[in-house]
Amino acid sequence: MTRPAVAFIDLEAFRANYQLAASLSGDAQCVAVIKANGYGHGICEIAKELPLSTLAVACVDEAVQLRASGVDNPIVVLEGAFSVEEARIAADLKLQLIIHAGYQIEQLETVAADIDVWVKINTGMNRLGFAPPAVSQALSMLRGLSSAQVLGLMTHFACADEIDTSETKRQLALFSSTVKSLGNAADGLLLTAANSAALLAYNASHFNSVRPGVMLYGSSPFAHRSSESLGLKPVMSLESRIMAIHEIETDECVGYGGTWRASRATRIATVAIGYGDGYPRHAEIGTPVWIGDRVVPLIGRVSMDMLNVDLSFHPDAKVGDVVELWGKNVSVDEVAKSSGTISYELLTGVTARVPRQYLNSLSEL
Ligand SMILES: *Cc1c(COP(=O)(O)O)cnc(C)c1O
């Protein structure tokens, strides 16, 4: 047997989450965001589960990887091109580029081939996009190029996951008023604003295209709502096994820095997974870990290749038992909360050392 750390990827759960997102989007086009290696799940394997959908990636390189593995879906590149060279590749591969800055319009001036583009409007995130008063000029410059075909307008929300809705409402109103101010220049353009949180929480943000990401992987975009309550199914199950068991005495410590000290004689297990696999080093003592049929608490600091748990309330656990770090029994959202981060970081952070094993792919049906 080899080292048992593995990420099982349930593609049936992924397809079910996409179906849920698509049904919530109604008539709007449901673009599946699969950037960052499909949020850590494997970009090509994930893409092949949605043969009919438009996909979104962060950069041209990710789209190149998809095309090389035979994915011929429409692909939107969310950061657009970084150079003329990339814009050319994008045209060759029939990618749709987001245009968020003037230098990207200049790039297109030198690319002769046809290319589909979206214009990004900065409505308050202050990361990418044209300021509302500059959108009209960007549009007319793009339309003046023989190479570019403008498909639509987009924006991105900064706070759609929060209970306080005022900032999202303000961004939404600014997006709508900017589109309106363009008059006929906006006729026939697609409009897209919603990420997962907005798709789930703001019907008014759906327009005619939505861009869910994290919910497709079965994680909740909201701190205050569980994925289960949203009807989402966990896609990744990060698992390993117990590789050692010890009985320690009162006052003995566990792990680097001796941060956990036994208050009584304690049975502990060492599990073959650590931060070198993407399990967060900042997971606090008490973070839930699933073994067999119950939760046991993480103890001590997470090491690069291993971590420890307290077996006090799991007397039957033995070497070789399967351990779920997150998945169907312990949600990745809970582990993220116990580690001071969000599921996005944990999912995208599962390292290349962890083999992905795919279950229930379309090709098996
Ligand atoms: C990542 C991303 C999304 C998806 O966001 P989720 O919160 O994962 O749903 C949508 N739009 C843009 C521009 C993004 O960068």
Coordinates of C-alpha atoms and ligand atoms in Angstrom, one line a residue:
M1 CA 0.0 0.0 0.0
T2 CA 1.2 3.5 -0.8
R3 CA 0.6 6.6 1.4
P4 CA -3.1 6.8 1.9
A5 CA -3.8 10.6 1.5
V6 CA -6.3 11.0 -1.4
A7 CA -9.0 13.4 -2.6
F8 CA -12.0 11.6 -3.9
I9 CA -14.0 13.7 -6.3
D10 CA -17.6 12.8 -6.7
L11 CA -18.6 14.1 -10.1
E12 CA -22.2 13.2 -9.7
A13 CA -22.4 15.6 -6.8
F14 CA -20.7 18.2 -9.0
R15 CA -23.3 17.7 -11.7
A16 CA -26.1 17.9 -9.2
N17 CA -24.8 21.2 -7.8
Y18 CA -24.5 22.6 -11.3
Q19 CA -28.1 21.5 -12.0
L20 CA -29.2 23.3 -8.9
A21 CA -27.3 26.5 -9.9
A22 CA -28.8 26.3 -13.4
S23 CA -32.3 25.9 -12.1
L24 CA -31.9 28.9 -9.8
S25 CA -30.6 31.0 -12.8
G26 CA -33.9 30.5 -14.6
D27 CA -33.4 31.8 -18.2
A28 CA -30.0 33.2 -17.5
Q29 CA -27.0 31.4 -19.0
C30 CA -25.2 29.5 -16.2
V31 CA -21.4 29.9 -16.7
A32 CA -19.4 27.4 -14.6
V33 CA -16.4 28.9 -13.0
I34 CA -13.6 26.3 -12.9
K35 CA -10.5 28.5 -12.4
A36 CA -7.6 27.5 -10.1
N37 CA -7.6 23.9 -11.3
G38 CA -11.4 23.6 -10.9
Y39 CA -11.1 25.0 -7.3
G40 CA -8.6 22.2 -6.7
H41 CA -10.8 19.4 -8.1
G42 CA -9.0 19.0 -11.5
I43 CA -9.8 21.5 -14.2
C44 CA -10.1 19.1 -17.2
E45 CA -12.0 16.4 -15.3
I46 CA -14.5 18.9 -14.0
A47 CA -14.9 20.6 -17.4
K48 CA -15.7 17.2 -19.0
E49 CA -18.8 16.9 -16.8
L50 CA -20.4 19.9 -18.4
P51 CA -20.1 19.3 -22.2
L52 CA -22.8 21.9 -23.0
S53 CA -22.0 24.7 -20.7
T54 CA -19.9 27.9 -21.0
L55 CA -16.9 27.7 -18.7
A56 CA -14.9 30.5 -17.0
V57 CA -11.2 30.4 -16.1
A58 CA -8.9 33.0 -14.7
C59 CA -6.2 33.1 -17.3
V60 CA -5.3 32.0 -20.9
D61 CA -3.0 29.3 -19.6
E62 CA -5.9 27.5 -17.9
A63 CA -7.9 27.7 -21.2
V64 CA -5.0 26.3 -23.1
Q65 CA -4.9 23.3 -20.8
L66 CA -8.6 22.7 -21.4
R67 CA -8.3 23.0 -25.2
A68 CA -5.3 20.6 -25.2
S69 CA -7.4 18.0 -23.4
G70 CA -10.1 18.3 -26.0
V71 CA -12.6 20.6 -24.2
D72 CA -14.4 22.6 -26.9
N73 CA -16.9 24.5 -24.8
P74 CA -17.1 28.3 -24.9
I75 CA -14.5 29.5 -22.4
V76 CA -14.5 33.0 -20.7
V77 CA -11.1 34.2 -19.5
L78 CA -11.9 36.3 -16.4
E79 CA -8.6 38.3 -16.2
G80 CA -8.4 38.6 -19.9
A81 CA -5.0 38.6 -21.8
F82 CA -1.8 39.8 -20.2
S83 CA 0.0 40.4 -23.5
V84 CA -0.5 40.6 -27.3
E85 CA 0.8 37.0 -27.5
E86 CA -1.9 35.8 -25.1
A87 CA -4.6 37.7 -27.0
R88 CA -3.4 36.0 -30.2
I89 CA -3.6 32.6 -28.5
A90 CA -7.1 33.5 -27.2
A91 CA -8.2 34.3 -30.7
D92 CA -6.8 31.0 -32.1
L93 CA -8.5 29.0 -29.4
K94 CA -11.8 30.9 -29.7
L95 CA -11.7 32.1 -26.1
Q96 CA -13.8 35.0 -24.8
L97 CA -11.7 37.7 -23.2
I98 CA -12.8 40.0 -20.4
I99 CA -11.5 43.5 -21.2
H100 CA -10.9 45.3 -17.9
A101 CA -8.4 48.0 -18.9
G102 CA -7.3 50.2 -21.7
Y103 CA -4.0 48.3 -22.4
Q104 CA -6.1 45.3 -23.3
I105 CA -7.9 47.3 -26.0
E106 CA -4.5 48.3 -27.4
Q107 CA -3.4 44.7 -27.5
L108 CA -6.4 43.8 -29.6
E109 CA -5.4 46.6 -32.1
T110 CA -2.4 44.4 -33.1
V111 CA -4.3 41.1 -33.2
A112 CA -5.9 40.7 -36.6
A113 CA -8.0 37.6 -35.8
D114 CA -11.7 37.8 -34.6
I115 CA -12.2 37.6 -30.9
D116 CA -15.2 37.7 -28.6
V117 CA -14.9 40.1 -25.6
W118 CA -16.8 41.3 -22.5
V119 CA -16.3 44.7 -21.0
K120 CA -15.8 44.7 -17.2
I121 CA -17.2 47.6 -15.2
N122 CA -15.8 48.5 -11.7
T123 CA -18.8 49.1 -9.6
G124 CA -17.0 49.1 -6.2
M125 CA -14.8 46.1 -5.8
N126 CA -11.9 48.2 -7.0
R127 CA -10.0 45.3 -8.4
L128 CA -10.6 45.2 -12.1
G129 CA -12.8 47.1 -14.6
F130 CA -13.5 50.4 -16.2
A131 CA -15.0 53.2 -14.0
P132 CA -18.7 53.7 -15.1
P133 CA -18.0 57.0 -16.9
A134 CA -15.3 55.3 -19.0
V135 CA -17.4 52.4 -20.2
S136 CA -18.9 54.2 -23.2
Q137 CA -15.5 55.1 -24.6
A138 CA -14.1 51.6 -24.1
L139 CA -17.1 50.1 -25.9
S140 CA -16.8 52.4 -28.9
M141 CA -13.0 51.8 -29.1
L142 CA -13.6 48.0 -29.1
R143 CA -16.3 48.4 -31.7
G144 CA -13.9 50.5 -33.8
L145 CA -11.6 47.4 -34.0
S146 CA -12.2 45.0 -36.8
S147 CA -11.0 42.2 -34.6
A148 CA -13.3 42.5 -31.6
Q149 CA -16.9 41.5 -31.1
V150 CA -18.5 42.7 -27.9
L151 CA -20.7 40.0 -26.3
G152 CA -21.6 41.7 -23.0
L153 CA -20.9 43.7 -19.9
M154 CA -19.9 42.4 -16.6
T155 CA -19.2 43.4 -13.0
H156 CA -18.3 41.6 -9.8
F157 CA -19.6 42.0 -6.2
A158 CA -17.4 42.6 -3.2
C159 CA -19.9 41.7 -0.4
A160 CA -22.6 39.4 -1.9
D161 CA -21.9 36.8 0.8
E162 CA -22.7 39.2 3.7
I163 CA -26.0 39.6 5.6
D164 CA -25.8 43.4 5.2
T165 CA -27.0 43.8 1.7
S166 CA -26.4 47.6 1.2
E167 CA -23.1 47.4 -0.6
T168 CA -24.4 44.8 -3.1
K169 CA -27.5 46.8 -3.7
R170 CA -25.4 49.8 -4.3
Q171 CA -23.2 47.9 -6.8
L172 CA -26.2 46.4 -8.5
A173 CA -27.8 49.9 -8.9
L174 CA -24.6 51.4 -10.3
F175 CA -24.2 48.5 -12.8
S176 CA -27.8 48.9 -14.0
S177 CA -27.6 52.7 -14.2
T178 CA -24.3 52.4 -16.2
V179 CA -25.9 50.0 -18.6
K180 CA -28.9 52.4 -19.0
S181 CA -26.6 55.4 -19.6
L182 CA -25.2 53.6 -22.6
G183 CA -28.5 53.8 -24.4
N184 CA -28.6 51.9 -27.7
A185 CA -24.9 51.1 -27.3
A186 CA -25.9 48.4 -24.8
D187 CA -28.7 46.9 -27.0
G188 CA -28.3 43.1 -27.4
L189 CA -25.4 42.8 -25.0
L190 CA -25.4 40.1 -22.3
L191 CA -25.2 41.3 -18.7
T192 CA -23.5 39.3 -16.0
A193 CA -22.9 40.1 -12.3
A194 CA -23.7 37.2 -10.0
N195 CA -21.2 34.9 -8.3
S196 CA -22.5 32.0 -6.2
A197 CA -23.6 34.2 -3.3
A198 CA -25.5 36.6 -5.6
L199 CA -27.0 33.8 -7.6
L200 CA -28.4 32.3 -4.3
A201 CA -29.3 35.6 -2.6
Y202 CA -30.2 38.3 -5.2
N203 CA -32.6 37.4 -8.0
A204 CA -32.2 40.9 -9.3
S205 CA -28.5 40.2 -10.0
H206 CA -29.1 37.4 -12.4
F207 CA -29.6 39.4 -15.6
N208 CA -29.0 37.0 -18.5
S209 CA -25.8 35.3 -17.4
V210 CA -24.6 34.1 -13.9
R211 CA -21.1 32.9 -12.8
P212 CA -21.3 30.5 -9.9
G213 CA -18.0 29.0 -8.7
V214 CA -17.7 27.7 -5.1
M215 CA -21.3 26.4 -4.8
L216 CA -20.6 24.0 -7.7
Y217 CA -18.1 22.2 -5.4
G218 CA -20.7 21.9 -2.7
S219 CA -19.5 24.7 -0.4
S220 CA -21.6 27.5 1.0
P221 CA -20.6 31.0 0.0
F222 CA -22.2 32.3 3.2
A223 CA -20.6 32.2 6.6
H224 CA -24.1 32.0 8.2
R225 CA -25.7 29.3 6.0
S226 CA -24.5 25.6 5.7
S227 CA -24.1 24.1 2.3
E228 CA -26.6 21.4 3.4
S229 CA -29.3 24.0 4.0
L230 CA -28.7 25.3 0.5
G231 CA -29.1 21.8 -1.0
L232 CA -25.5 21.5 -2.1
K233 CA -23.6 18.3 -2.1
P234 CA -19.9 18.1 -1.1
V235 CA -17.8 17.1 -4.1
M236 CA -14.3 16.6 -2.6
S237 CA -13.7 14.1 0.2
L238 CA -10.2 14.5 1.5
E239 CA -9.2 11.3 3.2
S240 CA -6.2 9.5 4.7
R241 CA -5.7 6.8 7.3
I242 CA -4.4 6.3 10.9
M243 CA -0.8 5.3 10.6
A244 CA 0.1 5.1 14.4
I245 CA -1.7 5.0 17.7
H246 CA -0.1 5.8 21.1
E247 CA -1.1 5.9 24.8
I248 CA 0.3 8.9 26.4
E249 CA 0.5 9.9 30.1
T250 CA -0.9 12.9 31.9
D251 CA 1.2 16.0 31.1
E252 CA 2.8 14.6 28.0
C253 CA 2.7 16.9 24.9
V254 CA 1.8 16.3 21.3
G255 CA 3.4 17.7 18.2
Y256 CA 5.7 20.6 17.4
G257 CA 5.9 23.3 20.0
G258 CA 4.1 21.0 22.5
T259 CA 1.0 23.0 22.1
W260 CA -1.4 20.3 23.4
R261 CA -0.8 18.7 26.8
A262 CA -2.7 15.7 28.0
S263 CA -4.7 16.4 31.1
R264 CA -5.1 12.6 31.8
A265 CA -3.8 9.4 30.2
T266 CA -5.0 9.6 26.6
R267 CA -5.1 7.4 23.5
I268 CA -4.1 9.4 20.4
A269 CA -3.7 8.7 16.7
T270 CA -1.4 10.0 14.1
V271 CA -3.0 10.5 10.6
A272 CA -1.0 10.5 7.4
I273 CA -1.9 14.0 6.1
G274 CA -0.6 17.5 6.8
Y275 CA -0.1 21.0 5.5
G276 CA 2.2 19.6 2.7
D277 CA -1.0 18.1 1.4
G278 CA -3.0 21.2 1.9
Y279 CA -4.6 20.5 5.3
P280 CA -4.4 24.0 7.0
R281 CA -1.6 24.4 9.5
H282 CA -3.7 26.9 11.3
A283 CA -6.5 24.5 12.1
E284 CA -7.1 25.0 15.8
I285 CA -7.1 22.3 18.5
G286 CA -10.6 20.8 18.4
T287 CA -11.1 21.0 14.6
P288 CA -13.4 18.1 13.7
V289 CA -11.9 15.1 12.1
W290 CA -14.1 12.1 11.1
I291 CA -13.1 8.5 11.9
G292 CA -15.4 5.6 11.2
D293 CA -18.7 6.8 12.6
R294 CA -17.9 9.9 14.7
V295 CA -16.0 13.1 15.0
V296 CA -12.8 13.3 17.0
P297 CA -10.8 16.5 17.8
L298 CA -7.6 17.5 16.2
I299 CA -4.8 18.0 18.8
G300 CA -1.5 19.7 18.6
R301 CA 0.0 21.5 15.6
V302 CA -0.5 20.1 12.1
S303 CA 2.9 18.9 10.7
M304 CA 3.8 18.9 7.1
D305 CA 3.0 15.2 6.5
M306 CA 1.0 14.2 9.6
L307 CA -1.5 15.4 12.2
N308 CA -2.8 14.0 15.5
V309 CA -6.2 13.4 16.9
D310 CA -7.5 12.5 20.4
L311 CA -9.2 9.0 20.5
S312 CA -10.6 9.3 24.0
F313 CA -14.1 8.9 22.8
H314 CA -13.2 6.5 20.0
P315 CA -11.8 3.4 21.8
D316 CA -12.2 1.1 18.8
A317 CA -10.2 3.1 16.3
K318 CA -7.1 1.3 15.0
V319 CA -4.2 1.7 12.6
G320 CA -5.4 1.6 9.0
D321 CA -8.8 3.2 9.7
V322 CA -10.0 5.7 7.1
V323 CA -10.0 9.3 8.3
E324 CA -12.1 12.0 6.5
L325 CA -10.5 15.5 6.9
W326 CA -13.4 17.1 5.0
G327 CA -16.2 15.8 2.8
K328 CA -19.6 14.3 3.5
N329 CA -19.3 14.0 7.2
V330 CA -17.2 17.1 8.1
S331 CA -17.9 20.0 5.8
V332 CA -15.0 21.9 4.3
D333 CA -16.7 25.0 5.5
E334 CA -16.4 23.9 9.2
V335 CA -12.7 23.1 8.8
A336 CA -12.2 26.5 7.1
K337 CA -14.0 28.2 10.0
S338 CA -11.8 26.4 12.5
S339 CA -8.7 27.5 10.6
G340 CA -9.5 31.2 10.1
T341 CA -10.0 30.9 6.4
I342 CA -12.6 30.1 3.7
S343 CA -13.3 26.9 1.9
Y344 CA -12.0 28.4 -1.4
E345 CA -8.5 28.5 0.1
L346 CA -8.7 25.0 1.4
L347 CA -10.0 23.5 -1.8
T348 CA -7.6 25.2 -4.1
G349 CA -4.8 24.5 -1.7
V350 CA -4.9 20.7 -1.9
T351 CA -1.4 20.0 -3.2
A352 CA -0.2 18.0 -6.2
R353 CA 1.0 15.3 -3.8
V354 CA -2.5 14.3 -3.1
P355 CA -3.8 12.0 -5.9
R356 CA -7.4 12.8 -7.1
Q357 CA -9.6 9.8 -7.6
Y358 CA -12.7 10.5 -9.7
L359 CA -16.1 8.8 -9.0
N360 CA -19.3 8.7 -11.1
S361 CA -18.0 10.6 -14.2
L362 CA -20.3 11.1 -17.1
S363 CA -18.0 8.9 -19.2
E364 CA -18.9 5.9 -16.9
L365 CA -22.6 6.3 -17.5
Ligands
LIG1 C1 -14.1 33.4 -9.0 C2 -15.1 34.3 -9.7 C3 -16.5 34.0 -9.7 C4 -17.0 32.8 -8.9 O1 -17.1 33.2 -7.6 P1 -17.7 32.2 -6.4 O2 -17.7 33.0 -5.2 O3 -16.8 31.1 -6.3 O4 -19.1 31.8 -6.9 C5 -17.3 34.8 -10.5 N1 -16.9 35.8 -11.2 C6 -15.6 36.2 -11.1 C7 -15.1 37.4 -11.9 C8 -14.6 35.5 -10.4 O5 -13.4 35.9 -10.4

